[in-house]
Short mmCIF file of C-alpha atoms in Angstrom, two decimals:
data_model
loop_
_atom_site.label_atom_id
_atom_site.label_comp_id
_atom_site.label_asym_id
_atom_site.label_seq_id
_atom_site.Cartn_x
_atom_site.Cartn_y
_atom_site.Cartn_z
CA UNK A 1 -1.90 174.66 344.45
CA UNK A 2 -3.36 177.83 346.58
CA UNK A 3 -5.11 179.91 343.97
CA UNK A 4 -5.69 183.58 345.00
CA UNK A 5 -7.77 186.20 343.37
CA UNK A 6 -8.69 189.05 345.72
CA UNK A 7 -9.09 192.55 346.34
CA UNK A 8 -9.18 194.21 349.30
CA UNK A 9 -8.99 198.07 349.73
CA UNK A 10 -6.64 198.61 352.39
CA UNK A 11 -6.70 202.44 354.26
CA UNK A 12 -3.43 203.08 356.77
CA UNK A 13 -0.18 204.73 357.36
CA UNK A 14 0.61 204.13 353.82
CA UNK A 15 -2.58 205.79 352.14
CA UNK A 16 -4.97 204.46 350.81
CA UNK A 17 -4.98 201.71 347.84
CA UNK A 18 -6.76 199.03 346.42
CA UNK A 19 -4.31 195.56 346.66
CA UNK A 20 -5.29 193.11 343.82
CA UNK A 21 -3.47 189.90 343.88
CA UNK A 22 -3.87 186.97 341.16
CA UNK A 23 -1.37 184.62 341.68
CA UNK A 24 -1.06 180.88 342.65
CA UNK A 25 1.63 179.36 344.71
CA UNK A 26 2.76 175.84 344.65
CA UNK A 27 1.94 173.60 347.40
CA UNK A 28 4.78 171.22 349.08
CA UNK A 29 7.17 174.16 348.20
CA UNK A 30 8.43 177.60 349.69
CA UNK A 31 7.44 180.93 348.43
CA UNK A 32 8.99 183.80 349.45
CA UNK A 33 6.60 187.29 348.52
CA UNK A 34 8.97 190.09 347.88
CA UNK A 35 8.38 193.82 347.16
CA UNK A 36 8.79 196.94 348.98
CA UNK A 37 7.45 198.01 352.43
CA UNK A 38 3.82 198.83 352.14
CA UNK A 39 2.75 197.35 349.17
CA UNK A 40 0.46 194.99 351.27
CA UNK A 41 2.85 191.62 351.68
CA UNK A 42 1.83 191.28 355.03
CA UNK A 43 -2.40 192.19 354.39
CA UNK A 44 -1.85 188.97 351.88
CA UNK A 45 -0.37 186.72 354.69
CA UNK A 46 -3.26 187.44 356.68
CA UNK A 47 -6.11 187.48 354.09
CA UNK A 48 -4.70 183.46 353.27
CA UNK A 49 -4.60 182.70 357.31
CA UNK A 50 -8.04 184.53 356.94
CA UNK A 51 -7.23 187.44 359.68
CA UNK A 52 -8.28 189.87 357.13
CA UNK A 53 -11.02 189.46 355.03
CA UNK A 54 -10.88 190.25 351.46
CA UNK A 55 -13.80 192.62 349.77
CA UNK A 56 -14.25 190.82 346.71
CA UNK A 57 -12.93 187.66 345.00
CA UNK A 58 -11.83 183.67 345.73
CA UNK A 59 -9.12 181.60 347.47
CA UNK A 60 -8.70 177.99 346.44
CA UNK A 61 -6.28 175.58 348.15
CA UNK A 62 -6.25 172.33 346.74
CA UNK A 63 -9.29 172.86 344.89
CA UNK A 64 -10.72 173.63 348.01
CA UNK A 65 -12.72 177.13 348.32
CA UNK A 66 -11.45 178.61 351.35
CA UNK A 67 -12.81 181.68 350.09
CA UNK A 68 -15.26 183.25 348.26
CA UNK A 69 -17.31 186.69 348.12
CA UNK A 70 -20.15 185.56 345.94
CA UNK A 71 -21.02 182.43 347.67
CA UNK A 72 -20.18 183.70 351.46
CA UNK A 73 -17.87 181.17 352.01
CA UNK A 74 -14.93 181.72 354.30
CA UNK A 75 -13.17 179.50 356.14
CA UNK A 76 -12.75 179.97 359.91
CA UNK A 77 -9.00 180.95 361.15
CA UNK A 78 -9.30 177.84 363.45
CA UNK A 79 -9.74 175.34 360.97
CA UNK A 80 -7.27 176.32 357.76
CA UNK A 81 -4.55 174.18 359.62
CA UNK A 82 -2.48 177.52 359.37
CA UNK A 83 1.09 178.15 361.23
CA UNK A 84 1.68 181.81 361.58
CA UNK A 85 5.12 183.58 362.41
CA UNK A 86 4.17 187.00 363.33
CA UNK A 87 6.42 189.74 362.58
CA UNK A 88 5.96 190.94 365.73
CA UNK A 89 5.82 187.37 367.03
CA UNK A 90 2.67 188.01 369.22
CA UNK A 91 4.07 185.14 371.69
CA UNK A 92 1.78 185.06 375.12
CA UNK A 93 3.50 186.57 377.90
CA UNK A 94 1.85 184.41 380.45
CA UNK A 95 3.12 181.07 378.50
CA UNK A 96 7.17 179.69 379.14
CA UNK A 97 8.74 178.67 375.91
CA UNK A 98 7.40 174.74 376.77
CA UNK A 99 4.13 176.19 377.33
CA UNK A 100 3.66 178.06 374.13
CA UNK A 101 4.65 174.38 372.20
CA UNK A 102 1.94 172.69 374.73
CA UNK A 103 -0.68 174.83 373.70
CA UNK A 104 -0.26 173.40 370.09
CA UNK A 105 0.30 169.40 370.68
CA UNK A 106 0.24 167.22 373.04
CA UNK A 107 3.10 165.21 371.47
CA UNK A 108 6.19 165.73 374.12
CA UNK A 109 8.70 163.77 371.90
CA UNK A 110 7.84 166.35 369.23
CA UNK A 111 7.84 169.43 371.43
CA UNK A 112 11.36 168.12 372.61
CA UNK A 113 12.33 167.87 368.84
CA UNK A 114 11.34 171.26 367.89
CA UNK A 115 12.83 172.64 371.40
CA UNK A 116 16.70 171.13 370.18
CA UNK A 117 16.23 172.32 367.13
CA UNK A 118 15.88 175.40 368.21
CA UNK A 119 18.22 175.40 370.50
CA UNK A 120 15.92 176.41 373.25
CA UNK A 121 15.58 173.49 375.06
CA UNK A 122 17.95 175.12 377.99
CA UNK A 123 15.49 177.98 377.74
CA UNK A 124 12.50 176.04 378.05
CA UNK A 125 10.85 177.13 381.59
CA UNK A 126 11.56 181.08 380.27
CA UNK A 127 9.11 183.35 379.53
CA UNK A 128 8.94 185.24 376.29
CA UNK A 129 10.40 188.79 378.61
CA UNK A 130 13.21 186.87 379.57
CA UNK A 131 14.46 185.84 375.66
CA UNK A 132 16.56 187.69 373.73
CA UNK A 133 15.11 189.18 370.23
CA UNK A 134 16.24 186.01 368.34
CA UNK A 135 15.28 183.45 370.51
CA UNK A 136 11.68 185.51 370.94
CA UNK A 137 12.17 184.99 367.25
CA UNK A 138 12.84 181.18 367.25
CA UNK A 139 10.06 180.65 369.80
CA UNK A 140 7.82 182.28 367.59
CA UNK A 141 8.31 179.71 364.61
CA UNK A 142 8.40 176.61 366.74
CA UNK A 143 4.87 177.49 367.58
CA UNK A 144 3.99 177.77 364.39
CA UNK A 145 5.76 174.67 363.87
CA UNK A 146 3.81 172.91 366.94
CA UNK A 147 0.27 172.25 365.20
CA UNK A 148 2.48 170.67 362.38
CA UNK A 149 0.38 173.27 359.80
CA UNK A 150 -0.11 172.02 355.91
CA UNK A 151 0.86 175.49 355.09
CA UNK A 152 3.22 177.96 356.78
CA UNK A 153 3.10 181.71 356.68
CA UNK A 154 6.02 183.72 358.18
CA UNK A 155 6.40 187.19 358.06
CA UNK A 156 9.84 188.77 357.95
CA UNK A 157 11.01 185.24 359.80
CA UNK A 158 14.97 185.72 360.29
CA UNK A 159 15.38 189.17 360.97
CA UNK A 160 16.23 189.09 364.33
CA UNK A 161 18.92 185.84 363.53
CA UNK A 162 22.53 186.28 362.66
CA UNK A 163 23.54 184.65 359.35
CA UNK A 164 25.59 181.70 361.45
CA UNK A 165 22.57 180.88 363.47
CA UNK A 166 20.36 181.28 360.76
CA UNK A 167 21.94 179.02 358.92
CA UNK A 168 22.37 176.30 361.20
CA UNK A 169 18.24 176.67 361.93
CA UNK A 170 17.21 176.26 358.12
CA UNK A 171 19.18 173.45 357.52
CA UNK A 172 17.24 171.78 360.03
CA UNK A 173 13.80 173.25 358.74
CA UNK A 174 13.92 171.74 355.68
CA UNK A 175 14.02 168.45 356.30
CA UNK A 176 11.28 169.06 358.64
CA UNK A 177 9.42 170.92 356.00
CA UNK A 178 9.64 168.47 353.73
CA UNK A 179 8.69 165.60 355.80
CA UNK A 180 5.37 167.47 356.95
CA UNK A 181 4.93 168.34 353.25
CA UNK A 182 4.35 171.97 354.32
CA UNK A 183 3.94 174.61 351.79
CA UNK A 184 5.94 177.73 353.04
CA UNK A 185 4.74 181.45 352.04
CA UNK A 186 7.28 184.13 353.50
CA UNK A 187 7.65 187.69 352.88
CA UNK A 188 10.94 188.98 352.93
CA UNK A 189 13.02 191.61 351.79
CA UNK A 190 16.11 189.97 351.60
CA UNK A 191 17.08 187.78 348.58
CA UNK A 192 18.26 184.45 349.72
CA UNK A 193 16.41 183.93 352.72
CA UNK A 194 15.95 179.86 353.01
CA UNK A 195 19.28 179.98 351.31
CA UNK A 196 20.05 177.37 348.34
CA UNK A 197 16.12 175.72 349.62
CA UNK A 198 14.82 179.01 347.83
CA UNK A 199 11.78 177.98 345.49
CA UNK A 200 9.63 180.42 344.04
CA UNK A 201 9.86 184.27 344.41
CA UNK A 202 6.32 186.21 344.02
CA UNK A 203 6.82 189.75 343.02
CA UNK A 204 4.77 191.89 344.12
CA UNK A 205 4.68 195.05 342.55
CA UNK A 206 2.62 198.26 342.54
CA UNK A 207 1.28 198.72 338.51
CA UNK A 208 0.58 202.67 340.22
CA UNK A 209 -2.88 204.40 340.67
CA UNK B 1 -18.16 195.34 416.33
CA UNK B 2 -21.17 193.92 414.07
CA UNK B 3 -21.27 197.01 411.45
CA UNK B 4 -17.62 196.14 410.15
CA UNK B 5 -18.04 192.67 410.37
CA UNK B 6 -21.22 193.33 407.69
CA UNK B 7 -19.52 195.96 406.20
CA UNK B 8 -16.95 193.55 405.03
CA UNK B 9 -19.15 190.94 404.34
CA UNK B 10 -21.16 192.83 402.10
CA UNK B 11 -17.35 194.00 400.15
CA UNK B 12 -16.56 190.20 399.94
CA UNK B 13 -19.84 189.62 398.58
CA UNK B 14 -20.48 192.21 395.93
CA UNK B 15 -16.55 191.69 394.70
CA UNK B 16 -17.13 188.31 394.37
CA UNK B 17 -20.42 188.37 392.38
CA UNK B 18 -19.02 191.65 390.08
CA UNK B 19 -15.56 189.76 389.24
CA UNK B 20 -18.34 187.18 387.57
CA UNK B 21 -20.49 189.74 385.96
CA UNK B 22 -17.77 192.66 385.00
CA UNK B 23 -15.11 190.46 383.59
CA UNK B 24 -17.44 189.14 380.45
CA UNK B 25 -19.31 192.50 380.07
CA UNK B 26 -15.41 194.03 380.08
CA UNK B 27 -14.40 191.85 377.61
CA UNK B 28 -17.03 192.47 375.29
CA UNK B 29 -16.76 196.29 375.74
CA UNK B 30 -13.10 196.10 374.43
CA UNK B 31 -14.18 194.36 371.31
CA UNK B 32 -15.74 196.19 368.09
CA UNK B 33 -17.34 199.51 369.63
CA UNK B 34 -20.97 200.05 368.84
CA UNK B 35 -23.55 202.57 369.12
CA UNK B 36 -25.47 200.43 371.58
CA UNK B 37 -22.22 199.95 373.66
CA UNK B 38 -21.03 203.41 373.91
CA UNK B 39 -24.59 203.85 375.68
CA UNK B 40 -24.20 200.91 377.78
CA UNK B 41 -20.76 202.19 378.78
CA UNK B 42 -22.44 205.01 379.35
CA UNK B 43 -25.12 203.92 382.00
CA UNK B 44 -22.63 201.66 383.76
CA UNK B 45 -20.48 204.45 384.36
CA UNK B 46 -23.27 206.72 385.61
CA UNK B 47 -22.62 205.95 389.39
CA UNK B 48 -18.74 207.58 389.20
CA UNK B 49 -20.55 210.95 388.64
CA UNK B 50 -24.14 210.75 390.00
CA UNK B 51 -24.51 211.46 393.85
CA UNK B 52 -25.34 207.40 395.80
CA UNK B 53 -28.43 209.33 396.77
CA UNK B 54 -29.77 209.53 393.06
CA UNK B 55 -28.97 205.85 392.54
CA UNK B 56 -30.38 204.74 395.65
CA UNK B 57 -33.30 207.00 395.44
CA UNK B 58 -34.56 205.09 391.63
CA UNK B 59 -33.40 201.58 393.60
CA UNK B 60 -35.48 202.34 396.68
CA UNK B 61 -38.52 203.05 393.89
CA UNK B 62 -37.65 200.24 391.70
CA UNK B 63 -37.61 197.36 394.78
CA UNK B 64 -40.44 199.05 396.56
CA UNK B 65 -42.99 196.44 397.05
CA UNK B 66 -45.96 198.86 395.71
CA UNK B 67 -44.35 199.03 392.84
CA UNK B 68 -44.58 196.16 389.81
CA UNK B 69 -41.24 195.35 389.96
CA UNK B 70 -40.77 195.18 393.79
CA UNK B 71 -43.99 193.20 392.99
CA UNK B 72 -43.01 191.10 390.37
CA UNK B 73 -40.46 190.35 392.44
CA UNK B 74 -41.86 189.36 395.35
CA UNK B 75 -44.32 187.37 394.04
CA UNK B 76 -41.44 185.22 391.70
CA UNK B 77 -38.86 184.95 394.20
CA UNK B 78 -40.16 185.85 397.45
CA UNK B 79 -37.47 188.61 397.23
CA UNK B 80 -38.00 191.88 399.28
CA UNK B 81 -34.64 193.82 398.55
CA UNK B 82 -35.82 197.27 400.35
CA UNK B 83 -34.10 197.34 403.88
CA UNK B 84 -32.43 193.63 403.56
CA UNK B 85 -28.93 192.43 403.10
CA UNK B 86 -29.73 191.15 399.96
CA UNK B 87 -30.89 194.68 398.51
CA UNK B 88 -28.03 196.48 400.09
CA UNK B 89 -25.53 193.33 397.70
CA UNK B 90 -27.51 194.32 394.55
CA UNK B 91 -27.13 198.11 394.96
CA UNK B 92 -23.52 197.76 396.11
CA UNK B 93 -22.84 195.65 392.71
CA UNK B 94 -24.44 198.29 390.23
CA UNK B 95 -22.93 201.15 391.99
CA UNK B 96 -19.70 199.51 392.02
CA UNK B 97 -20.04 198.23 388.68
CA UNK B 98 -17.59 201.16 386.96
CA UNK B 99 -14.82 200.64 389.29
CA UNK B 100 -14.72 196.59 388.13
CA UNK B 101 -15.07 196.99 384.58
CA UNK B 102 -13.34 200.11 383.91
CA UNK B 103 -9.63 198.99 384.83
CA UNK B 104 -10.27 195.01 383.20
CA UNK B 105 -11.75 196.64 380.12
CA UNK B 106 -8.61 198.94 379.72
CA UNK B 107 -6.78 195.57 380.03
CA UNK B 108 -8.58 194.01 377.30
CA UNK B 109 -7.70 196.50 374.84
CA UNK B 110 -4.25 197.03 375.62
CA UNK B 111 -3.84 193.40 374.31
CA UNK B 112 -2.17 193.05 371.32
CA UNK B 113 -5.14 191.44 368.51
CA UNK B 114 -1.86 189.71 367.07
CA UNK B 115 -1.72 187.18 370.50
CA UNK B 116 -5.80 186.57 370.09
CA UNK B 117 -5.17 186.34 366.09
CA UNK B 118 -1.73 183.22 366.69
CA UNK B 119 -4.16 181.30 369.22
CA UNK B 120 -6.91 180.97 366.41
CA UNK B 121 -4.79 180.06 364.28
CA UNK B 122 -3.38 177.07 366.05
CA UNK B 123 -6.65 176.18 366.17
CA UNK B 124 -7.94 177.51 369.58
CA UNK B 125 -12.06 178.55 370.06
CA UNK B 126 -12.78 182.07 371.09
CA UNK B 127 -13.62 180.45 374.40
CA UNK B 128 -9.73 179.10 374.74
CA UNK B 129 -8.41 182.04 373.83
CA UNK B 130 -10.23 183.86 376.57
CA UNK B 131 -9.15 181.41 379.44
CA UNK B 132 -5.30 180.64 378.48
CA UNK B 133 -4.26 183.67 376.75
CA UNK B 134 -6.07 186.88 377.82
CA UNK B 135 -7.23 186.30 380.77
CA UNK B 136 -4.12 185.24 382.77
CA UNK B 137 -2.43 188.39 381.00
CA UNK B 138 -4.61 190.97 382.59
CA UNK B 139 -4.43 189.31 385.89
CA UNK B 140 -2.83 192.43 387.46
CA UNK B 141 -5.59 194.46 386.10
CA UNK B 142 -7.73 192.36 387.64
CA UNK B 143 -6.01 192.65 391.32
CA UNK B 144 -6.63 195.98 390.85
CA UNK B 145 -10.65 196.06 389.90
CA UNK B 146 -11.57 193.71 392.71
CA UNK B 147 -9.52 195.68 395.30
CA UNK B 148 -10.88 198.99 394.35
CA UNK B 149 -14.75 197.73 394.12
CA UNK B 150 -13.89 195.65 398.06
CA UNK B 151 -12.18 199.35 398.80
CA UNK B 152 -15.11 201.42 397.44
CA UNK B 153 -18.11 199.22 398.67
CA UNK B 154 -16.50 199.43 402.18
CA UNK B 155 -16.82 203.54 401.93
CA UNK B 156 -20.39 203.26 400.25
CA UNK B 157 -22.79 205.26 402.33
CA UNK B 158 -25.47 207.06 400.00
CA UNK B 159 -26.55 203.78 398.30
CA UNK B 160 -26.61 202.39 401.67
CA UNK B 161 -28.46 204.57 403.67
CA UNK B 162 -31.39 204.92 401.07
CA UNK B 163 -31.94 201.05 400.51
CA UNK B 164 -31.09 199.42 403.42
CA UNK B 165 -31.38 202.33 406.51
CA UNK B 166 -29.98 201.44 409.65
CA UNK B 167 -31.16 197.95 410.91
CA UNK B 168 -28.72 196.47 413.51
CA UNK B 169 -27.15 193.01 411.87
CA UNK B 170 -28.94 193.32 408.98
CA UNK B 171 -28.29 196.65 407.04
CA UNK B 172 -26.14 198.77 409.36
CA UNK B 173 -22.98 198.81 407.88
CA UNK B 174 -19.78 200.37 409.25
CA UNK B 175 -20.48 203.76 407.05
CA UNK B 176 -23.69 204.33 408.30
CA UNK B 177 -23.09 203.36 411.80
CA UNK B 178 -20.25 206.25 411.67
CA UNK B 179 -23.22 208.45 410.85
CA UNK B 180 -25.54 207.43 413.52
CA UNK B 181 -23.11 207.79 416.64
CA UNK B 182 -21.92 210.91 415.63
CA UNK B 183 -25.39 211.81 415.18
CA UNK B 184 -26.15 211.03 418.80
CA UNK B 185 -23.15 212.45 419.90
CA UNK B 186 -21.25 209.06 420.84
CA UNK B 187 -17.95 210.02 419.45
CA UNK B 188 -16.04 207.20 420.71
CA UNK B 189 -17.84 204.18 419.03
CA UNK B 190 -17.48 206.99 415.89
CA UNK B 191 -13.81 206.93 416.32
CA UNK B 192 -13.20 203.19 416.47
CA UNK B 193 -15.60 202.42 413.57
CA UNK B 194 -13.86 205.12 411.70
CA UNK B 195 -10.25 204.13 412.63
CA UNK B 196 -10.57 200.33 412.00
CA UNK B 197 -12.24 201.38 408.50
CA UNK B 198 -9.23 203.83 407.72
CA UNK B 199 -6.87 200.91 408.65
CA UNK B 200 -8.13 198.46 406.84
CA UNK B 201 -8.56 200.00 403.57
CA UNK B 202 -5.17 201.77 403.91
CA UNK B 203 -3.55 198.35 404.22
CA UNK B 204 -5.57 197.12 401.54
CA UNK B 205 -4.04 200.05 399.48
CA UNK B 206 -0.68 198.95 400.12
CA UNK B 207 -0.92 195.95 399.72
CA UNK B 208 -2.05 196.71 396.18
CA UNK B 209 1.20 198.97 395.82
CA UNK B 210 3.50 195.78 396.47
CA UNK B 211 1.97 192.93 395.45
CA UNK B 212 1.67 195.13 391.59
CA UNK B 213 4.99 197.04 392.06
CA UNK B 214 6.33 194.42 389.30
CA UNK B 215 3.48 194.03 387.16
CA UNK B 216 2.11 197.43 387.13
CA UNK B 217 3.52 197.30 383.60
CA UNK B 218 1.70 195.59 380.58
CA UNK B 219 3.60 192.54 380.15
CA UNK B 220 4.02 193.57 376.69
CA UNK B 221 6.35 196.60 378.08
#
């Protein structure tokens, strides 16, 4: 169970406003946040991979504090065993598709698993310029996928992906998912996102200030 | 021949050392700005608008051995930097010090936080980060820095002239020996100096143009 109760005050494009989330998600299942651009779905993907730091409040996962104002505890980024899918997929330039999976294991057999799965493995000496939108896309959850992370954040993670593909690619996730026993948080607008494998939907709505 | 021979010497030398010293200070520049920063960026880009004679003026007082820092160092290291090689590499690397870190500290901050922010999270120290992921993604950046501080060390003359004066083979670079044969009216040696400095900075140039015609672009464009 990941048990968050935070604020953070959050100034931007969108104005200013105070996000307050108290919520819990379930662990060994997949989450999907939903709720209207701006309302902070992506500030709460980072403040649980701990990119953003909340101003007041706890996060528990597992009964673990990963966070907490009071007692100046915060887990570092490096060691919350996080995969992150970026909306903007912040791949490395410099990296080939292989090179992005080396840089989170070591395990070839398993970089050549996630590479056929997503159907990249033809692709694998490119670098990120030379994808298309979808594969930059794909590449970008592998990665995530490389470290084998207890819990998975993606952010708007099939956009780019037409429904076939996107199909085909979750069916395979799953399993994978399941057999990693990672807990999946996405934010999405769209409804059935991980298809029938759709768990738990998080609301997030604005109560107005 | 000897003054371009040190002349370049003292470019390969300085570049070398500054790629060391301005690619750290760079990247900590491009993080967080601070108070205590903006002044540091300050003084290091003091020698793009003071005239070499001001710098070398308060270097020529600072290493002067009656002084108790020329003293100090004298004394510690057996160092005497006023008219030596070794005074002419330290005053080529802080006047050249803008023209290194300017352009790789740019670089820095044109990175995306997001590619800094995924390489944490799969677990990768700060230290990582720095060597496989930003580093190798300003590399064109960092063409550029080290062949405009080789390109601008070669011209240096001010800095030169006050530290290191004129001493065949030891301090008489190409610049300054321009200076003293037209000043005795021995235009010829003037011209060749002159000519082989033009040519080799121009190819430099160039060579810049090419080998970045590709990756003048961020790799993020």
């Amino acid at each position: 169970m990941i048990k968050i109760d935070i604020i953070k005050r959050i100034g931007g494009r969108y104005g200013n406003f105070e996000l307050k989330v108290n919520t819990a998600f379930h662990s060994n299942s997949i989450t999907r946040i939903a709720g209207p651009s701006g309302i902070g779905k992506t500030t709460l993907l980072k403040i649980l991979a701990g990119l953003i730091l909340p101003d007041a409040g706890t996060i528990t996962v597992d009964d673990k504090v990963w966070f907490d104002k009071e007692e100046k505890i915060s887990k570092e980024v490096q060691e919350r065993q996080i995969g992150f899918v970026f909306q903007d997929y912040a791949l490395f330039p410099n990296m080939t598709v292989k090179a992005h999976l080396k840089y989170g294991t070591d395990d070839l057999a398993y970089i050549n698993r996630l590479l056929e799965f997503g159907e990249m493995a033809h692709l694998e000496n490119r670098l990120p310029k030379q994808l298309s939108g979808g594969q930059q896309q794909r590449l970008a959850i592998l990665r995530a996928l490389s470290t084998k992370p207890k819990l998975l954040l993606l952010d708007e993670p099939f956009a780019a992906l037409d429904a076939e593909l996107k199909l085909r690619f979750i069916n395979k996730l799953i399993p994978l998912l399941a057999e990693q026993k990672t807990t999946v948080i996405f934010a999405s607008h769209h409804d059935n996102e991980f298809g029938e494998h759709s768990g738990y939907v998080f609301n997030f709505k604005s109560y107005g200030n | 021949m000897e003054p371009i021979w040190l002349s370049i010497k003292l470019a390969i030398i300085t570049t070398i050392l500054l790629l060391f010293i301005g690619i750290p200070i760079a990247y900590w520049l491009s993080r967080k700005q601070n108070i205590i920063k903006l002044v540091i960026e300050g003084l290091i880009t003091m020698p793009l608008v003071l005239p070499p004679s001001v710098l070398g003026f308060y270097l020529l007082l600072a290493f002067s051995p009656k002084n108790a820092f020329g003293i100090w160092l004298h004394r510690n290291f057996d160092l005497q930097l006023v008219f030596s090689f070794k005074g002419l590499v330290i005053a080529s690397i802080i006047y050249s010090l803008p023209f290194m870190i300017s352009p790789i500290k740019a670089a820095f901050a044109h990175l995306p936080q997001s590619i800094s922010q995924a390489s944490y999270l799969m677990g990768k120290s700060k230290i990582q980060t720095f060597f496989y992921v930003l580093l190798p993604n300003i590399k064109p950046s960092i063409l550029t820095a080290a062949v405009l501080t080789f390109a601008h060390t070669l011209g240096e003359f001010g800095v030169v002239l006050m530290i290191g004066g004129n001493i065949p083979g030891e301090t008489r670079v190409a610049s300054v020996a321009i200076y003293d044969a037209v000043e005795t009216m021995d235009y010829n040696s003037a011209n060749s100096y002159a000519l082989i400095l033009f040519a080799i900075t121009f190819i430099i140039v160039i060579g810049v143009f090419v080998v970045n015609r590709n990756a003048v672009k961020s790799p993020f464009e």
